[in-house]
Amino acid sequence: MTGSSPTLATATNSSTSSRRSPPAATGYTPVEYVQALRIEEAKQMLETEATAIEQVSASVGYEDPTFFRRLFKRRAGVTPAQYRQRNRLRGLSV
């Protein structure tokens, strides 16, 4: 998977049709909202691709894989590796 998803691109676009800010619409601060979107995109990648976790981290916008792993665990309750092991689609060879 290359490039950013339409969801992430749309969510970070400053010219939205909604007049409410992300916190008003979602209950998240702008930073938390972007983090939540990035973690959801990472979850999809971990479920469907055999990409290294460092590459998943970079693909969703985190240059520091250690920060990504800590944030992922805080938001998902498990490490990216644990998430992949528990949620990967059948037939995915890692």
mmCIF file with all atom_site columns, C-alpha atoms in Angstrom:
data_model
loop_
_atom_site.group_PDB
_atom_site.id
_atom_site.type_symbol
_atom_site.label_atom_id
_atom_site.label_alt_id
_atom_site.label_comp_id
_atom_site.label_asym_id
_atom_site.label_entity_id
_atom_site.label_seq_id
_atom_site.pdbx_PDB_ins_code
_atom_site.Cartn_x
_atom_site.Cartn_y
_atom_site.Cartn_z
_atom_site.occupancy
_atom_site.B_iso_or_equiv
_atom_site.pdbx_formal_charge
_atom_site.auth_seq_id
_atom_site.auth_comp_id
_atom_site.auth_asym_id
_atom_site.auth_atom_id
_atom_site.pdbx_PDB_model_num
ATOM 1  C CA . MET A 1 1  ? 0.000   0.000   0.000  1.00 0.00 ? 1  MET A CA 1
ATOM 2  C CA . THR A 1 2  ? 1.500   3.289   -1.046 1.00 0.00 ? 2  THR A CA 1
ATOM 3  C CA . GLY A 1 3  ? 0.295   6.831   -0.530 1.00 0.00 ? 3  GLY A CA 1
ATOM 4  C CA . SER A 1 4  ? -2.151  7.974   2.046  1.00 0.00 ? 4  SER A CA 1
ATOM 5  C CA . SER A 1 5  ? -5.720  6.805   2.265  1.00 0.00 ? 5  SER A CA 1
ATOM 6  C CA . PRO A 1 6  ? -8.543  9.106   1.195  1.00 0.00 ? 6  PRO A CA 1
ATOM 7  C CA . THR A 1 7  ? -9.840  9.054   4.764  1.00 0.00 ? 7  THR A CA 1
ATOM 8  C CA . LEU A 1 8  ? -6.584  10.363  6.210  1.00 0.00 ? 8  LEU A CA 1
ATOM 9  C CA . ALA A 1 9  ? -6.200  12.923  3.437  1.00 0.00 ? 9  ALA A CA 1
ATOM 10 C CA . THR A 1 10 ? -9.763  14.131  3.894  1.00 0.00 ? 10 THR A CA 1
ATOM 11 C CA . ALA A 1 11 ? -9.480  14.280  7.682  1.00 0.00 ? 11 ALA A CA 1
ATOM 12 C CA . THR A 1 12 ? -6.386  16.436  7.588  1.00 0.00 ? 12 THR A CA 1
ATOM 13 C CA . ASN A 1 13 ? -7.656  18.768  4.854  1.00 0.00 ? 13 ASN A CA 1
ATOM 14 C CA . SER A 1 14 ? -8.269  22.212  6.325  1.00 0.00 ? 14 SER A CA 1
ATOM 15 C CA . SER A 1 15 ? -11.106 23.057  3.938  1.00 0.00 ? 15 SER A CA 1
ATOM 16 C CA . THR A 1 16 ? -13.893 20.777  5.106  1.00 0.00 ? 16 THR A CA 1
ATOM 17 C CA . SER A 1 17 ? -17.593 21.203  4.549  1.00 0.00 ? 17 SER A CA 1
ATOM 18 C CA . SER A 1 18 ? -18.292 20.725  8.251  1.00 0.00 ? 18 SER A CA 1
ATOM 19 C CA . ARG A 1 19 ? -18.170 23.858  10.356 1.00 0.00 ? 19 ARG A CA 1
ATOM 20 C CA . ARG A 1 20 ? -17.440 21.883  13.516 1.00 0.00 ? 20 ARG A CA 1
ATOM 21 C CA . SER A 1 21 ? -13.856 21.285  14.528 1.00 0.00 ? 21 SER A CA 1
ATOM 22 C CA . PRO A 1 22 ? -12.656 17.689  14.978 1.00 0.00 ? 22 PRO A CA 1
ATOM 23 C CA . PRO A 1 23 ? -13.000 17.861  18.792 1.00 0.00 ? 23 PRO A CA 1
ATOM 24 C CA . ALA A 1 24 ? -16.608 19.010  18.503 1.00 0.00 ? 24 ALA A CA 1
ATOM 25 C CA . ALA A 1 25 ? -17.423 16.362  15.923 1.00 0.00 ? 25 ALA A CA 1
ATOM 26 C CA . THR A 1 26 ? -15.430 13.454  17.398 1.00 0.00 ? 26 THR A CA 1
ATOM 27 C CA . GLY A 1 27 ? -14.514 14.225  20.992 1.00 0.00 ? 27 GLY A CA 1
ATOM 28 C CA . TYR A 1 28 ? -10.813 14.136  20.049 1.00 0.00 ? 28 TYR A CA 1
ATOM 29 C CA . THR A 1 29 ? -8.328  16.975  19.945 1.00 0.00 ? 29 THR A CA 1
ATOM 30 C CA . PRO A 1 30 ? -6.938  17.532  16.431 1.00 0.00 ? 30 PRO A CA 1
ATOM 31 C CA . VAL A 1 31 ? -3.744  15.606  17.311 1.00 0.00 ? 31 VAL A CA 1
ATOM 32 C CA . GLU A 1 32 ? -5.698  12.720  18.864 1.00 0.00 ? 32 GLU A CA 1
ATOM 33 C CA . TYR A 1 33 ? -7.972  12.618  15.814 1.00 0.00 ? 33 TYR A CA 1
ATOM 34 C CA . VAL A 1 34 ? -5.074  12.325  13.370 1.00 0.00 ? 34 VAL A CA 1
ATOM 35 C CA . GLN A 1 35 ? -3.403  9.729   15.616 1.00 0.00 ? 35 GLN A CA 1
ATOM 36 C CA . ALA A 1 36 ? -6.619  7.682   15.718 1.00 0.00 ? 36 ALA A CA 1
ATOM 37 C CA . LEU A 1 37 ? -6.878  7.768   11.918 1.00 0.00 ? 37 LEU A CA 1
ATOM 38 C CA . ARG A 1 38 ? -3.241  6.755   11.516 1.00 0.00 ? 38 ARG A CA 1
ATOM 39 C CA . ILE A 1 39 ? -3.588  3.876   13.977 1.00 0.00 ? 39 ILE A CA 1
ATOM 40 C CA . GLU A 1 40 ? -6.711  2.632   12.176 1.00 0.00 ? 40 GLU A CA 1
ATOM 41 C CA . GLU A 1 41 ? -4.851  2.735   8.873  1.00 0.00 ? 41 GLU A CA 1
ATOM 42 C CA . ALA A 1 42 ? -1.950  0.861   10.492 1.00 0.00 ? 42 ALA A CA 1
ATOM 43 C CA . LYS A 1 43 ? -4.363  -1.792  11.774 1.00 0.00 ? 43 LYS A CA 1
ATOM 44 C CA . GLN A 1 44 ? -5.636  -2.357  8.242  1.00 0.00 ? 44 GLN A CA 1
ATOM 45 C CA . MET A 1 45 ? -2.083  -2.720  6.958  1.00 0.00 ? 45 MET A CA 1
ATOM 46 C CA . LEU A 1 46 ? -1.147  -5.122  9.758  1.00 0.00 ? 46 LEU A CA 1
ATOM 47 C CA . GLU A 1 47 ? -4.201  -7.267  8.983  1.00 0.00 ? 47 GLU A CA 1
ATOM 48 C CA . THR A 1 48 ? -3.706  -7.430  5.233  1.00 0.00 ? 48 THR A CA 1
ATOM 49 C CA . GLU A 1 49 ? -0.015  -6.956  4.436  1.00 0.00 ? 49 GLU A CA 1
ATOM 50 C CA . ALA A 1 50 ? 3.241   -8.634  5.410  1.00 0.00 ? 50 ALA A CA 1
ATOM 51 C CA . THR A 1 51 ? 5.006   -5.267  5.504  1.00 0.00 ? 51 THR A CA 1
ATOM 52 C CA . ALA A 1 52 ? 7.570   -4.776  8.289  1.00 0.00 ? 52 ALA A CA 1
ATOM 53 C CA . ILE A 1 53 ? 6.241   -2.821  11.246 1.00 0.00 ? 53 ILE A CA 1
ATOM 54 C CA . GLU A 1 54 ? 8.871   -0.131  10.656 1.00 0.00 ? 54 GLU A CA 1
ATOM 55 C CA . GLN A 1 55 ? 7.494   0.337   7.139  1.00 0.00 ? 55 GLN A CA 1
ATOM 56 C CA . VAL A 1 56 ? 3.904   0.408   8.414  1.00 0.00 ? 56 VAL A CA 1
ATOM 57 C CA . SER A 1 57 ? 4.999   3.102   10.864 1.00 0.00 ? 57 SER A CA 1
ATOM 58 C CA . ALA A 1 58 ? 6.521   5.198   8.083  1.00 0.00 ? 58 ALA A CA 1
ATOM 59 C CA . SER A 1 59 ? 3.567   4.602   5.750  1.00 0.00 ? 59 SER A CA 1
ATOM 60 C CA . VAL A 1 60 ? 1.094   6.059   8.218  1.00 0.00 ? 60 VAL A CA 1
ATOM 61 C CA . GLY A 1 61 ? 3.296   9.047   9.022  1.00 0.00 ? 61 GLY A CA 1
ATOM 62 C CA . TYR A 1 62 ? 5.537   8.114   11.944 1.00 0.00 ? 62 TYR A CA 1
ATOM 63 C CA . GLU A 1 63 ? 9.275   8.395   11.330 1.00 0.00 ? 63 GLU A CA 1
ATOM 64 C CA . ASP A 1 64 ? 10.116  6.950   14.743 1.00 0.00 ? 64 ASP A CA 1
ATOM 65 C CA . PRO A 1 65 ? 9.030   3.288   14.955 1.00 0.00 ? 65 PRO A CA 1
ATOM 66 C CA . THR A 1 66 ? 9.533   3.270   18.733 1.00 0.00 ? 66 THR A CA 1
ATOM 67 C CA . PHE A 1 67 ? 7.055   6.138   19.159 1.00 0.00 ? 67 PHE A CA 1
ATOM 68 C CA . PHE A 1 68 ? 4.643   4.374   16.790 1.00 0.00 ? 68 PHE A CA 1
ATOM 69 C CA . ARG A 1 69 ? 4.837   1.135   18.790 1.00 0.00 ? 69 ARG A CA 1
ATOM 70 C CA . ARG A 1 70 ? 4.191   2.973   22.095 1.00 0.00 ? 70 ARG A CA 1
ATOM 71 C CA . LEU A 1 71 ? 1.295   4.957   20.641 1.00 0.00 ? 71 LEU A CA 1
ATOM 72 C CA . PHE A 1 72 ? -0.178  1.864   18.994 1.00 0.00 ? 72 PHE A CA 1
ATOM 73 C CA . LYS A 1 73 ? -0.060  -0.059  22.270 1.00 0.00 ? 73 LYS A CA 1
ATOM 74 C CA . ARG A 1 74 ? -1.633  2.838   24.166 1.00 0.00 ? 74 ARG A CA 1
ATOM 75 C CA . ARG A 1 75 ? -4.485  3.167   21.653 1.00 0.00 ? 75 ARG A CA 1
ATOM 76 C CA . ALA A 1 76 ? -5.010  -0.508  20.677 1.00 0.00 ? 76 ALA A CA 1
ATOM 77 C CA . GLY A 1 77 ? -4.049  -2.211  23.933 1.00 0.00 ? 77 GLY A CA 1
ATOM 78 C CA . VAL A 1 78 ? -1.508  -4.476  22.232 1.00 0.00 ? 78 VAL A CA 1
ATOM 79 C CA . THR A 1 79 ? 1.725   -4.012  20.319 1.00 0.00 ? 79 THR A CA 1
ATOM 80 C CA . PRO A 1 80 ? 1.610   -3.888  16.507 1.00 0.00 ? 80 PRO A CA 1
ATOM 81 C CA . ALA A 1 81 ? 3.190   -7.366  16.375 1.00 0.00 ? 81 ALA A CA 1
ATOM 82 C CA . GLN A 1 82 ? 0.594   -8.777  18.769 1.00 0.00 ? 82 GLN A CA 1
ATOM 83 C CA . TYR A 1 83 ? -2.184  -7.093  16.807 1.00 0.00 ? 83 TYR A CA 1
ATOM 84 C CA . ARG A 1 84 ? -0.905  -8.583  13.557 1.00 0.00 ? 84 ARG A CA 1
ATOM 85 C CA . GLN A 1 85 ? -0.642  -12.055 15.066 1.00 0.00 ? 85 GLN A CA 1
ATOM 86 C CA . ARG A 1 86 ? -4.198  -11.924 16.439 1.00 0.00 ? 86 ARG A CA 1
ATOM 87 C CA . ASN A 1 87 ? -5.873  -10.225 13.485 1.00 0.00 ? 87 ASN A CA 1
ATOM 88 C CA . ARG A 1 88 ? -4.089  -11.114 10.280 1.00 0.00 ? 88 ARG A CA 1
ATOM 89 C CA . LEU A 1 89 ? -6.216  -12.545 7.538  1.00 0.00 ? 89 LEU A CA 1
ATOM 90 C CA . ARG A 1 90 ? -5.965  -16.266 6.961  1.00 0.00 ? 90 ARG A CA 1
ATOM 91 C CA . GLY A 1 91 ? -3.378  -17.176 4.357  1.00 0.00 ? 91 GLY A CA 1
ATOM 92 C CA . LEU A 1 92 ? -1.166  -14.149 5.010  1.00 0.00 ? 92 LEU A CA 1
ATOM 93 C CA . SER A 1 93 ? 2.377   -15.378 5.285  1.00 0.00 ? 93 SER A CA 1
ATOM 94 C CA . VAL A 1 94 ? 4.510   -13.295 7.606  1.00 0.00 ? 94 VAL A CA 1
#
